[in-house]
Amino acid sequence: MNILEARDITKTYVIGETGVPVIDKVSLGIPEGQFAVIQGRSGSGKTTLLTLLSGLDKPTSGTIFIKDKDITLLKEDALAPLRNEFFGFVFQSFHLVPSLTALENVMFPAELKNSSKNMKDALHRAESLLKRVDLTKRAGNYPHQLSGGEKQRVAICRALINNPRIIFADEPTGNLDSVSGEAILNLLTDIQEEYRATIVLVTHSIEVAGLADRIVTLEDGRVIEDRSPGTAEKKN
Amino acid sequence: MLHKRFIISELVRTKKQSLIFIMCVILSIITLVALDGFSESVNRSIIRDAKVQHGGDIIIRSNFPFSKKLAERILSLEKSRQVRTAKTYRFHSVVRTQNSETSLLADIKVVDNAYPLYGNVMLASGRDFGTVLKKGKVVVEKGVLDRLGMNIGDRLYIGKALLLIEDVVNIEPDRPVSFLTFGPRIFVSVSDMDGLGLVTKGSRVKYNCFVKTGKEKLTGLLTTELKALAIEGQERVEAARNMKSRVKRFLDNLIFFLSMIGIFTLLLAGIGIWSSLTAWLKEREETIAIIKTLGGSSRFIISHYLVIAFMLGLVGIIMGIPTGFILQQFLPGLFKGLLPDNIEMIIPTGAALKGLMIGGIVVGLFTFIPLDGLKDIRPVAIFKKESWGTKRGPAFYVIGIIIFFFFSGLVLWEIEEMKIGAFFTIGIIILIVITALLTRFVLGLLKRLSVKSLVVRQAQKGLFRPKNSTGPIIITLTASLAFILSIFLVEQNLDAAFVQSYPEDSPNVFIMDIQPSQKGEVSKHLGGDTVFYPVIRGRVLSINKKTVNVEAERKKKSDNLARVFNLTYRDHLLEDEVIIKGRRMFRDDFDSLQVSVLDHVQEFTDIDIGDIIMFNIQGVKLKATVTSIRSRTRETIKPFFYFVFPEETLNEAPQIIFSALSMPKADVPHFRSRIAGLFPNISIVDITETISRFSTIMHRLSLIVRFFTLFSIVAGILIVISSILATRSARIREAVYYKILGATSGFVLRVFALESLMIGVISGFIAIIISQAGSWIICTTRLDISYKPFIVQSISMAVGITLLVVIVGLVTSISILKQKPVFFLKENAESEA
């Protein structure tokens, strides 16, 4: 059963008077609990595909279903609860709210979800998540006081706070050194097992792709390969 | 070598910030240019029409019949046909209908056949004034007919004479604009003057003689000659060109006050220039860091941004000067009723040059620190690892001192009086320092405040967003709002003290011009407890042998020693007086002449017990020692006197006597008719009408002041917009993050609205505290009136400003709210790549 399914999606950007297709008739189903990697060269359209799958942007044509619901029909505010409860995001540039501490950043989605209710639970959960990533001592620090690896761990904790069903990660190790990057990848795989979350991860790194259940390769906005590691399934 | 394309591209990329910068420059000079142009226009109109407005080339005035030498010389000049002269006699008197049923206090002007020397008295009938105003006839202002229910052809009593109303006067050439008039005009022929029986010894008659020379040189020579013949302090001889009319004096005072507001706006606009340029440069931080990484020197960068600032400043000044002149064209409408109608608006070069100079200096001073700070940006900023801020090095403090001296100099230039200039400058500095301290304190508290609500917390965090100019915004808004509120509160308290809550026991009817011989009879008609106030007019010649500098005193904006004082005599304190220095009013063990002084005098000159004052009382010099200082326990319209002498000293001097009564307004007309019938020389002044007129003028002046103060609010709003533009990328980032994490647009809107609301509420709150404290000090220590806080009105004004800030904040943030997360993420990913 696919938790996420894109059917024939196309995304075209109009530059001047010319339409440039960035995603070209892509169909993709992600089963629940899968760790799927989307890879490709720079400019292949992998980040655009991630933004479409996660509802951050709308395709020019085609449909995207999240558990039988077509999210391309939803308005911006209707997508908000989906992003808050169903999805978790991890970005290459971390995108932590600069004015909030690490703990406050982690708690933020929970606070949005629960308003002022059950804040104690949210606090405990945020603290335990930070503990899980060895950041208990950094909970009171602001983003600019954290290293890249620490920021990304905070971002992962924030992505997990509401127990999302799908985590979208865009080049999560792109801004990190190899040691920090490896630690983040290990964390993501651990999390996938621990929380049984579905992960859709965009990367251009072959090492990262090696950890996935499935590798989708893009080129010029089209899926040219969709396979499990160690297998090869070419798609025309 | 300048990189022109870089300059053009920077200007294009920062269009909105450039616009704010230009608007701040425009704002900095607009009010001063408008006021200068307006003042110059009024001055020129007044000088142009001086002969007509004053009635002659030379004007001789006295409150007494002209002295013998002066009168003889005027007569000889007239006989020699060197000049033409006209004489008028002005006084107030109650006039009655023929059946004495109704009466009215009128402004009587007795004129001779030569009047007017310049201009024409325009009559409703269109006939010649000289042929109409003959013995037994009067020409009246329409108000006389309206208020007495009379028509042309009816007869009315003025004093003992019954005169025929022959015509109605529409325009009187030499009548100055007067805000507080005690009754409409009635022209009487000089041939009827004796028949009126109103001009007697001690009557309050203004004797005027107008001289027409027709030649400038002769005017100068004769003015000097006649001045030498006049009794100093009693008779005034002036050339019309040099006379400061009541209108001119009023306008000078008002323009001075408005200029102070203009200077305050200039200061706020300067802060706006500083703030918008800082915000603008912070936005360009990365570009500057890249240029430095590529080898660009600080000098290269500063010179380019200096050129940009210069260009924008020049555009602002070039636009500001004509905008000021456009504003000037609307000022006659704003001042309607307070100035003559025939003022011709001109565009003086001096005002334009002043605007150019002030604008240039302000741009130079307030752009220096942000531009100088560019040298502190390091190439590492391209990694966004450190934030640039203006360091407070020696340059900061040097510029601060220069700004202080510039504004102090400007104030002194405008008002030409050191003491008030120093008060104003120090007052503004204290206002800004207190505002800054309170802002820092409140923001510090807010930062520490633990807030549960997520929306409130995010708004609270937003206030401390990097590059946010929260502090300067609050300081600017607070200072301008506190300024407006203080003016409003003082005005309201004055209104409450003298107009609205006019104490019931306070007199509202003044019975003027009672002759000493009439005291007994008048007392019978007014009631047994009638208090009579004798008035003897006199001048102060010297204090402790130090001669009063008449010229310097007359230039004072406050009360001064050069004017004629109303002196009185009595041996007791009034019920609202207390002695604050000395044991009693007068000492028994003193042989020489004594005088008791009201503490108000100490506000405009140094005087204390034991000081010796030399008075000139109607030509007689009197030396008196100060033996007590009195103070009034409450400010009311009850009569009071600066100088009180012992009874036996002055009771034989030529004097007028008045009394004051409290009575229902409805009873006044009947009372006036009765007294006028019995004592034709006595005038009844109903002060309730004057208070009402005073209130109208106060509100008009308040409107003018508020209009000019609005410009300082605009400066605050420009800083709000500038700050939002400067933090645009940070706000977009926040909005995107909120949305990615599942927040709705409504949530983002609420956060931004609440942030603006907090700025408005903090500004309003601090402004209320400062203005309440300031107004309380002014009312209780300077004006000696009781203080009411007018909390509801104060809060309403603060709420108004808060709403304005919220609306401006939201309107400026609309494009931020519309931003889709994906565009930001894409742009950010590209900049990271």
Coordinates of N, CA and C in Angstrom, one line a residue, chain A residues 13 51 56-57 76-77 80-81 83-84 89 91-101 104-105 108-109 111-112 116 142 158 170 175, chain B residues 452-454 457-458 461-462 464-466 733-734 737-747 820-826 828-829 832:
Chain A
Y13 N 8.5 25.6 -15.5 CA 8.7 27.0 -15.1 C 8.7 27.8 -16.4
T51 N 9.8 18.9 -3.4 CA 8.8 20.0 -3.0 C 7.4 19.7 -3.5
L56 N 4.9 21.3 -0.9 CA 5.4 22.7 -0.7 C 5.2 23.5 -2.0
D57 N 5.0 22.8 -3.1 CA 4.7 23.4 -4.4 C 3.7 22.5 -5.1
E76 N -3.4 26.3 0.3 CA -2.2 26.4 1.2 C -2.5 26.2 2.6
D77 N -3.6 26.8 3.1 CA -3.9 26.6 4.5 C -4.4 25.2 4.9
A80 N -1.5 23.0 5.7 CA -0.8 23.3 6.9 C -0.9 22.1 7.9
P81 N -2.1 21.6 8.2 CA -2.1 20.5 9.2 C -1.4 19.2 8.7
R83 N 1.3 19.2 6.8 CA 2.8 19.5 7.0 C 3.1 19.4 8.5
N84 N 2.2 19.8 9.3 CA 2.4 19.8 10.8 C 2.4 18.4 11.4
F89 N 10.2 17.6 8.0 CA 11.1 18.1 7.0 C 12.5 18.3 7.5
F91 N 16.2 19.8 6.0 CA 16.8 20.5 4.8 C 18.3 20.6 4.9
Q92 N 18.9 20.8 3.7 CA 20.4 21.0 3.7 C 20.8 22.2 4.5
S93 N 20.0 23.3 4.4 CA 20.4 24.5 5.1 C 19.7 24.6 6.5
F94 N 19.3 23.5 7.0 CA 18.7 23.3 8.4 C 17.4 24.1 8.5
H95 N 17.4 25.4 8.2 CA 16.1 26.2 8.3 C 15.6 26.1 9.7
L96 N 16.4 26.4 10.7 CA 15.9 26.5 12.1 C 15.5 28.0 12.3
V97 N 14.4 28.2 13.1 CA 14.0 29.6 13.3 C 15.1 30.2 14.2
P98 N 15.7 31.3 13.6 CA 16.9 31.9 14.4 C 16.6 32.4 15.7
S99 N 15.3 32.9 15.9 CA 15.0 33.5 17.2 C 14.6 32.5 18.3
L100 N 14.6 31.2 17.9 CA 14.2 30.2 18.9 C 15.4 29.4 19.3
T101 N 15.4 28.9 20.6 CA 16.5 28.0 21.0 C 16.3 26.6 20.4
E104 N 13.2 25.1 21.8 CA 12.0 25.8 21.3 C 11.7 25.4 19.8
N105 N 12.8 25.3 19.0 CA 12.7 24.9 17.6 C 12.0 23.5 17.5
F108 N 8.3 23.6 18.5 CA 7.5 24.5 17.8 C 6.3 23.8 17.0
P109 N 6.6 22.7 16.2 CA 5.5 22.0 15.5 C 4.5 21.5 16.5
E111 N 3.7 22.7 19.4 CA 2.9 23.8 20.0 C 1.9 24.2 18.9
L112 N 2.3 24.2 17.7 CA 1.3 24.6 16.6 C 0.2 23.6 16.6
S116 N -2.0 25.4 23.4 CA -1.3 25.4 24.7 C -1.6 24.1 25.5
Y142 N 20.9 29.0 20.8 CA 20.2 29.5 19.6 C 21.0 28.9 18.4
R158 N 13.2 18.2 15.3 CA 12.0 19.0 15.0 C 11.1 18.2 14.1
D170 N 16.0 16.9 2.3 CA 16.6 17.4 1.1 C 18.1 17.6 1.3
N175 N 25.6 20.1 3.8 CA 26.3 21.2 4.4 C 27.2 20.7 5.5
Chain B
K452 N 3.1 32.0 27.4 CA 2.6 30.6 27.1 C 2.2 30.6 25.6
S453 N 1.4 31.6 25.3 CA 0.7 31.5 23.9 C 1.8 31.6 22.8
L454 N 1.7 30.6 21.9 CA 2.7 30.5 20.9 C 2.7 31.8 20.0
R457 N 4.3 34.6 21.8 CA 5.7 34.3 22.0 C 6.5 34.6 20.7
Q458 N 5.9 34.1 19.6 CA 6.6 34.4 18.3 C 6.7 35.9 18.0
K461 N 9.3 37.3 20.2 CA 10.7 36.9 19.6 C 11.0 37.8 18.4
G462 N 9.9 38.1 17.6 CA 10.1 38.9 16.4 C 10.7 40.3 16.7
F464 N 12.9 41.0 18.7 CA 14.3 41.0 18.9 C 15.0 40.3 17.7
R465 N 14.3 40.3 16.6 CA 14.9 39.7 15.3 C 16.1 40.5 14.9
P466 N 17.2 39.8 14.5 CA 18.4 40.6 14.1 C 18.0 41.6 13.0
R733 N 11.7 34.5 5.8 CA 12.2 33.2 6.3 C 11.3 32.7 7.4
E734 N 11.0 33.6 8.3 CA 10.1 33.1 9.4 C 8.8 32.6 8.9
Y737 N 9.2 29.2 7.3 CA 9.5 28.2 8.3 C 8.2 27.8 9.0
Y738 N 7.4 28.9 9.4 CA 6.2 28.6 10.1 C 5.3 27.7 9.2
K739 N 5.2 28.1 7.9 CA 4.3 27.4 7.0 C 4.8 25.9 6.8
I740 N 6.2 25.8 6.6 CA 6.7 24.4 6.4 C 6.4 23.5 7.6
L741 N 6.4 24.2 8.8 CA 6.2 23.4 10.0 C 4.7 23.2 10.3
G742 N 3.9 23.7 9.4 CA 2.4 23.5 9.5 C 1.6 24.6 10.0
A743 N 2.2 25.8 10.0 CA 1.3 27.0 10.4 C 0.5 27.5 9.2
T744 N -0.6 28.0 9.5 CA -1.5 28.6 8.5 C -1.1 30.1 8.2
S745 N -1.6 30.6 7.1 CA -1.3 32.0 6.8 C -1.9 32.9 8.0
G746 N -3.0 32.5 8.5 CA -3.6 33.2 9.6 C -2.7 33.3 10.8
F747 N -2.0 32.2 11.1 CA -1.0 32.2 12.2 C 0.1 33.3 11.9
K820 N 5.5 32.2 -1.3 CA 5.3 30.7 -1.2 C 6.6 30.1 -0.7
P821 N 6.5 29.1 0.2 CA 7.7 28.5 0.8 C 8.7 28.0 -0.2
V822 N 8.2 27.5 -1.3 CA 9.1 26.8 -2.2 C 10.1 27.8 -2.9
F823 N 9.6 29.1 -3.1 CA 10.5 30.0 -3.8 C 11.6 30.4 -2.8
F824 N 11.3 30.6 -1.6 CA 12.3 30.9 -0.6 C 13.3 29.8 -0.5
L825 N 12.8 28.6 -0.4 CA 13.7 27.4 -0.2 C 14.6 27.3 -1.5
K826 N 14.1 27.5 -2.6 CA 14.8 27.4 -3.9 C 15.9 28.5 -3.9
N828 N 17.2 30.0 -1.4 CA 18.1 29.8 -0.3 C 19.1 28.7 -0.7
A829 N 18.5 27.6 -1.3 CA 19.4 26.5 -1.7 C 20.4 27.0 -2.7
E832 N 23.1 28.9 -1.1 CA 23.9 28.0 -0.3 C 24.9 27.2 -1.2

